[in-house]
């Protein structure tokens, strides 16, 4: 190939190059057969048909005042940010807040008991809780056993 890509290729090679580019395209995310754009345009009642029973039950019981205020802040942050940029993170203690399609693209600061963990909401997170993405404990890394862990380290009288 020369400096310009595809400048001196035969028609067959051009077709092969186009096919390779098509094959390299990323897989579009779908949630239960719906694309992200379709999910974003759905009302909460239409989303109910797609989610699992636990999530559906929670949504049917309605949003509490704190959850409504949180969603209002997310909408405001999205409206204020320039096109093509991420909105400012909204801090919250609501670890039991369901992630709904409207929240996709938002940034959350979810409190884990010590600090606010930054979470960027992606389409795969729909139907999960915000607390699932902000771990509240440090996972145990088992190292070498300590002094009192074996029978050989028990007290032996000196007679």
XYZ file of N, CA and C in Angstrom:
477
model
N 0.832 -1.189 0.000
C 0.000 0.000 0.000
C 0.868 1.240 0.000
N 0.350 2.286 -0.571
C 1.086 3.550 -0.580
C 0.669 4.381 0.626
N 1.085 5.660 0.661
C 0.806 6.554 1.780
C -0.678 6.776 2.003
N -1.465 6.888 0.925
C -2.901 7.090 1.063
C -3.563 5.720 1.069
N -4.352 5.454 2.101
C -4.957 4.140 2.253
C -5.988 3.888 1.163
N -5.800 2.807 0.420
C -6.764 2.421 -0.599
C -6.614 3.161 -1.914
N -5.496 3.877 -2.131
C -5.338 4.682 -3.344
C -5.082 3.810 -4.570
N -4.214 2.806 -4.450
C -3.883 1.986 -5.615
C -4.308 0.528 -5.409
N -5.517 0.322 -4.908
C -6.044 -1.020 -4.701
C -6.983 -1.389 -5.837
N -7.054 -2.686 -6.098
C -8.032 -3.145 -7.081
C -9.420 -3.115 -6.440
N -10.425 -3.267 -7.263
C -11.809 -3.222 -6.757
C -12.057 -4.337 -5.738
N -11.487 -5.517 -5.998
C -11.665 -6.653 -5.090
C -11.033 -6.372 -3.727
N -9.838 -5.774 -3.727
C -9.161 -5.447 -2.468
C -9.921 -4.373 -1.694
N -10.499 -3.411 -2.408
C -11.306 -2.372 -1.751
C -12.511 -2.993 -1.047
N -13.174 -3.935 -1.728
C -14.342 -4.597 -1.134
C -13.944 -5.360 0.129
N -12.792 -6.042 0.071
C -12.310 -6.797 1.224
C -12.006 -5.856 2.392
N -11.420 -4.682 2.085
C -11.104 -3.686 3.100
C -12.386 -3.145 3.746
N -13.413 -2.907 2.946
C -14.700 -2.428 3.465
C -15.333 -3.479 4.373
N -15.255 -4.759 3.967
C -15.804 -5.840 4.784
C -15.075 -5.950 6.114
N -13.746 -5.779 6.105
C -12.975 -5.828 7.348
C -13.385 -4.701 8.289
N -13.604 -3.519 7.746
C -14.029 -2.393 8.583
C -15.396 -2.655 9.200
N -16.301 -3.255 8.426
C -17.623 -3.576 8.955
C -17.516 -4.610 10.067
N -16.638 -5.592 9.895
C -16.463 -6.641 10.891
C -15.860 -6.077 12.174
N -15.097 -4.997 12.077
C -14.431 -4.407 13.229
C -15.357 -3.524 14.065
N -16.548 -3.217 13.574
C -17.459 -2.356 14.317
C -17.870 -3.030 15.617
N -18.069 -2.202 16.644
C -18.403 -2.730 17.954
C -19.846 -3.225 17.991
N -20.081 -4.183 18.882
C -21.414 -4.739 19.037
C -22.292 -3.707 19.744
N -23.476 -3.487 19.207
C -24.421 -2.552 19.819
C -25.017 -3.204 21.055
N -25.108 -2.440 22.141
C -25.687 -2.963 23.371
C -27.206 -3.020 23.246
N -27.777 -4.131 23.664
C -29.230 -4.242 23.732
C -29.595 -4.774 25.107
N -30.687 -4.292 25.644
C -31.222 -4.776 26.913
C -32.572 -5.394 26.614
N -32.641 -6.713 26.681
C -33.858 -7.452 26.384
C -34.411 -7.099 25.008
N -33.498 -6.943 24.035
C -33.902 -6.683 22.659
C -34.108 -5.223 22.310
N -33.886 -4.322 23.239
C -34.067 -2.884 22.994
C -32.703 -2.196 23.006
N -32.483 -1.290 22.047
C -31.228 -0.540 22.004
C -31.253 0.553 23.066
N -30.094 1.160 23.300
C -29.978 2.211 24.309
C -30.883 3.391 23.965
N -30.931 3.760 22.679
C -31.767 4.885 22.264
C -33.245 4.602 22.550
N -33.676 3.369 22.252
C -35.069 3.002 22.515
C -35.368 3.037 24.015
N -34.410 2.551 24.821
C -34.597 2.552 26.272
C -34.709 3.968 26.823
N -33.867 4.878 26.294
C -33.864 6.258 26.783
C -35.190 6.952 26.461
N -35.838 6.573 25.362
C -37.087 7.211 24.951
C -38.322 6.576 25.587
N -38.143 5.442 26.283
C -39.279 4.753 26.901
C -39.708 5.455 28.185
N -40.989 5.328 28.497
C -41.470 5.809 29.794
C -41.170 4.727 30.833
N -41.294 5.078 32.110
C -41.032 4.096 33.165
C -42.009 2.929 33.101
N -43.239 3.171 32.649
C -44.232 2.096 32.540
C -43.819 1.082 31.469
N -43.228 1.565 30.378
C -42.778 0.661 29.314
C -41.545 -0.127 29.755
N -40.711 0.481 30.579
C -39.511 -0.196 31.082
C -39.905 -1.323 32.031
N -41.027 -1.163 32.732
C -41.492 -2.186 33.677
C -41.621 -3.557 33.023
N -42.035 -3.589 31.758
C -42.221 -4.865 31.064
C -40.901 -5.572 30.784
N -39.790 -4.835 30.814
C -38.498 -5.412 30.463
C -37.703 -5.910 31.668
N -37.907 -5.300 32.840
C -37.054 -5.603 33.993
C -37.535 -6.845 34.730
N -36.694 -7.329 35.646
C -37.016 -8.517 36.426
C -38.047 -8.182 37.505
N -38.595 -9.216 38.133
C -39.709 -9.063 39.068
C -39.353 -8.189 40.272
N -38.180 -8.373 40.852
C -37.785 -7.600 42.031
C -37.745 -6.107 41.688
N -37.149 -5.788 40.548
C -37.044 -4.402 40.097
C -38.425 -3.853 39.764
N -39.244 -4.668 39.113
C -40.595 -4.247 38.738
C -41.413 -3.917 39.984
N -41.319 -4.759 40.989
C -42.052 -4.538 42.243
C -41.616 -3.230 42.888
N -40.322 -2.987 42.909
C -39.788 -1.760 43.517
C -40.273 -0.521 42.753
N -40.281 -0.597 41.429
C -40.716 0.543 40.617
C -42.221 0.780 40.754
N -42.995 -0.289 40.870
C -44.443 -0.152 41.023
C -44.811 0.512 42.348
N -43.983 0.316 43.360
C -44.251 0.923 44.664
C -43.986 2.428 44.648
N -43.365 2.909 43.582
C -43.174 4.358 43.428
C -41.844 4.842 43.981
N -41.412 5.993 43.479
C -40.163 6.590 43.939
C -40.422 7.436 45.179
N -39.542 7.332 46.144
C -39.632 8.151 47.346
C -39.163 9.567 47.023
N -39.372 10.472 47.960
C -39.035 11.880 47.755
C -37.540 12.069 47.495
N -36.705 11.357 48.239
C -35.252 11.479 48.056
C -34.820 10.998 46.675
N -35.410 9.901 46.229
C -35.073 9.369 44.904
C -35.494 10.330 43.804
N -36.660 10.942 43.961
C -37.133 11.909 42.974
C -36.214 13.121 42.918
N -35.772 13.590 44.087
C -34.858 14.737 44.138
C -33.528 14.384 43.480
N -33.075 13.148 43.692
C -31.814 12.692 43.100
C -31.911 12.663 41.572
N -33.006 12.137 41.039
C -33.195 12.083 39.586
C -33.303 13.490 39.013
N -33.956 14.389 39.746
C -34.061 15.778 39.300
C -32.664 16.414 39.192
N -31.793 16.123 40.169
C -30.417 16.654 40.128
C -29.640 16.075 38.946
N -29.865 14.790 38.648
C -29.193 14.165 37.505
C -29.629 14.813 36.196
N -30.932 15.060 36.055
C -31.448 15.725 34.850
C -30.832 17.111 34.702
N -30.756 17.839 35.811
C -30.216 19.197 35.794
C -28.738 19.183 35.393
N -27.966 18.232 35.930
C -26.543 18.136 35.605
C -26.349 17.803 34.130
N -27.210 16.929 33.578
C -27.124 16.585 32.156
C -27.463 17.785 31.285
N -28.456 18.567 31.703
C -28.877 19.732 30.923
C -27.812 20.828 30.938
N -27.092 20.964 32.047
C -26.086 22.021 32.187
C -24.798 21.725 31.433
N -24.461 20.445 31.242
C -23.164 20.120 30.641
C -23.195 20.361 29.130
N -22.054 20.794 28.567
C -21.981 20.992 27.114
C -22.125 19.664 26.371
N -22.554 19.728 25.117
C -22.759 18.531 24.294
C -21.440 17.787 24.117
N -21.461 16.472 24.294
C -20.277 15.649 24.092
C -19.405 15.509 25.326
N -19.748 16.167 26.431
C -18.975 16.049 27.665
C -19.788 15.305 28.710
N -19.068 14.777 29.714
C -19.739 14.075 30.799
C -20.290 15.094 31.791
N -21.477 14.825 32.340
C -22.020 15.747 33.347
C -21.234 15.650 34.653
N -21.370 16.677 35.488
C -20.662 16.673 36.769
C -21.221 15.545 37.640
N -20.387 14.956 38.499
C -20.868 13.879 39.373
C -21.850 14.414 40.419
N -22.898 13.675 40.667
C -23.878 14.006 41.693
C -23.655 13.042 42.856
N -23.346 13.595 44.028
C -23.086 12.761 45.202
C -24.399 12.310 45.827
N -24.387 11.068 46.330
C -25.593 10.530 46.957
C -25.243 9.472 47.998
N -26.124 9.342 48.976
C -26.049 8.255 49.951
C -27.056 7.165 49.591
N -27.803 7.347 48.522
C -28.860 6.405 48.131
C -28.260 5.169 47.464
N -27.792 4.237 48.282
C -27.215 2.997 47.754
C -28.308 2.053 47.259
N -29.557 2.302 47.674
C -30.668 1.433 47.276
C -31.456 2.007 46.101
N -30.885 2.982 45.403
C -31.555 3.596 44.250
C -31.398 2.692 43.031
N -32.508 2.400 42.365
C -32.460 1.593 41.144
C -31.904 2.421 39.998
N -31.113 1.794 39.159
C -30.596 2.481 37.973
C -31.603 2.273 36.851
N -32.123 3.386 36.349
C -33.132 3.364 35.293
C -32.506 3.917 34.015
N -33.091 3.642 32.846
C -32.495 4.076 31.574
C -32.220 5.576 31.492
N -33.011 6.375 32.167
C -32.831 7.828 32.151
C -31.473 8.247 32.729
N -30.887 7.401 33.575
C -29.633 7.731 34.254
C -28.395 7.413 33.417
N -28.551 6.749 32.268
C -27.407 6.348 31.446
C -26.604 7.577 31.040
N -25.290 7.493 31.214
C -24.406 8.598 30.856
C -24.123 9.532 32.013
N -24.872 9.420 33.105
C -24.654 10.280 34.268
C -23.469 9.780 35.076
N -22.946 10.663 35.911
C -21.887 10.280 36.833
C -22.415 10.439 38.248
N -22.218 9.401 39.059
C -22.701 9.401 40.430
C -21.526 9.298 41.385
N -21.650 9.937 42.519
C -20.724 9.738 43.625
C -21.491 8.977 44.684
N -21.311 7.654 44.749
C -22.079 6.813 45.667
C -21.266 6.607 46.940
N -21.851 6.968 48.082
C -21.164 6.896 49.369
C -21.045 5.449 49.811
N -19.843 5.068 50.263
C -19.645 3.689 50.701
C -19.384 3.583 52.201
N -19.672 4.650 52.945
C -19.448 4.648 54.382
C -18.204 5.405 54.771
N -17.337 5.676 53.806
C -16.094 6.391 54.071
C -15.884 7.523 53.077
N -16.167 7.240 51.815
C -15.943 8.231 50.759
C -16.958 8.011 49.643
N -16.975 8.927 48.686
C -17.883 8.816 47.548
C -17.138 8.165 46.385
N -17.583 6.983 45.985
C -16.969 6.273 44.865
C -17.618 6.762 43.575
N -16.801 7.151 42.610
C -17.307 7.662 41.338
C -17.799 6.501 40.475
N -19.038 6.604 40.016
C -19.655 5.570 39.180
C -20.215 6.244 37.942
N -19.778 5.784 36.762
C -20.361 6.275 35.515
C -21.406 5.258 35.078
N -22.637 5.698 34.927
C -23.743 4.784 34.623
C -23.674 4.368 33.159
N -23.585 3.047 32.943
C -23.543 2.471 31.601
C -24.819 1.653 31.383
N -25.155 1.355 30.144
C -26.404 0.624 29.860
C -26.487 -0.745 30.541
N -25.346 -1.395 30.774
C -25.355 -2.729 31.391
C -25.859 -2.689 32.829
N -25.887 -1.505 33.441
C -26.239 -1.365 34.853
C -27.743 -1.247 35.093
N -28.547 -1.194 34.047
C -29.994 -1.007 34.206
C -30.571 -2.127 35.070
N -31.402 -1.750 36.043
C -32.044 -2.725 36.918
C -31.236 -3.064 38.150
N -29.994 -2.596 38.231
C -29.163 -2.840 39.410
C -29.309 -1.673 40.380
N -28.733 -1.827 41.567
C -28.761 -0.773 42.570
C -27.443 -0.011 42.542
N -27.486 1.274 42.922
C -26.268 2.094 42.903
C -25.216 1.539 43.858
N -25.636 0.968 44.968
C -24.702 0.431 45.954
C -23.882 -0.743 45.455
N -24.349 -1.414 44.413
C -23.615 -2.561 43.874
C -22.305 -2.138 43.227
N -22.192 -0.863 42.875
C -21.017 -0.389 42.155
C -20.104 0.446 43.039
N -20.388 0.495 44.332
C -19.560 1.213 45.299
C -19.349 0.283 46.484
N -18.304 -0.513 46.440
C -18.077 -1.546 47.442
C -17.797 -0.899 48.801
N -18.460 -1.393 49.839
C -18.391 -0.763 51.155
C -17.404 -1.454 52.095
N -16.689 -2.444 51.617
C -15.700 -3.128 52.445
C -14.467 -3.404 51.607
N -13.372 -3.667 52.278
C -12.144 -4.010 51.576
C -12.073 -5.535 51.509
N -12.045 -6.118 50.313
C -12.004 -7.581 50.205
C -10.780 -8.163 50.920
N -10.984 -9.313 51.557
C -9.924 -9.958 52.324
C -8.902 -10.564 51.376
N -7.643 -10.279 51.632
C -6.547 -10.910 50.896
C -5.815 -11.792 51.906
N -6.059 -13.088 51.854
C -5.484 -14.000 52.832
C -3.993 -14.158 52.583
N -3.222 -13.822 53.598
C -1.771 -13.934 53.492
C -1.283 -15.162 54.226
N -0.079 -15.078 54.754
C 0.497 -16.179 55.518
C -0.201 -16.278 56.870
N -0.357 -17.504 57.416
C -0.999 -17.643 58.721
C -0.134 -17.036 59.830
N -0.788 -16.596 60.891
C -0.089 -15.952 62.003
C 0.510 -16.947 62.975
N 0.965 -16.449 64.129
C 1.669 -17.272 65.115
C 0.771 -18.362 65.692
N -0.443 -18.038 66.093
C -1.282 -19.001 66.800
C -2.140 -19.865 65.913
N -1.748 -20.083 64.680
C -2.636 -20.778 63.759
C -2.449 -22.291 63.719
N -1.389 -22.820 64.309
C -1.168 -24.270 64.243
C -1.008 -24.852 65.642
N -1.134 -26.183 65.754
C -0.989 -26.866 67.040
C 0.451 -26.823 67.534
N 1.402 -26.726 66.649
C 2.811 -26.730 67.055
C 3.187 -25.460 67.806
N 2.365 -24.447 67.732
C 2.693 -23.197 68.413
C 2.026 -23.092 69.787
N 1.397 -24.183 70.264
C 0.764 -24.172 71.586
C 1.824 -24.116 72.688
N 1.343 -23.759 73.910
C 2.256 -23.660 75.050
C 2.830 -25.033 75.393
N 4.143 -25.102 75.540
C 4.827 -26.342 75.914
C 5.547 -26.066 77.236
N 5.167 -26.786 78.347
C 5.820 -26.520 79.645
C 7.282 -26.960 79.627
N 8.134 -26.187 80.299
C 9.562 -26.512 80.391
C 9.817 -27.180 81.730
N 10.015 -28.496 81.776
C 10.265 -29.243 83.012
C 11.668 -29.703 83.095
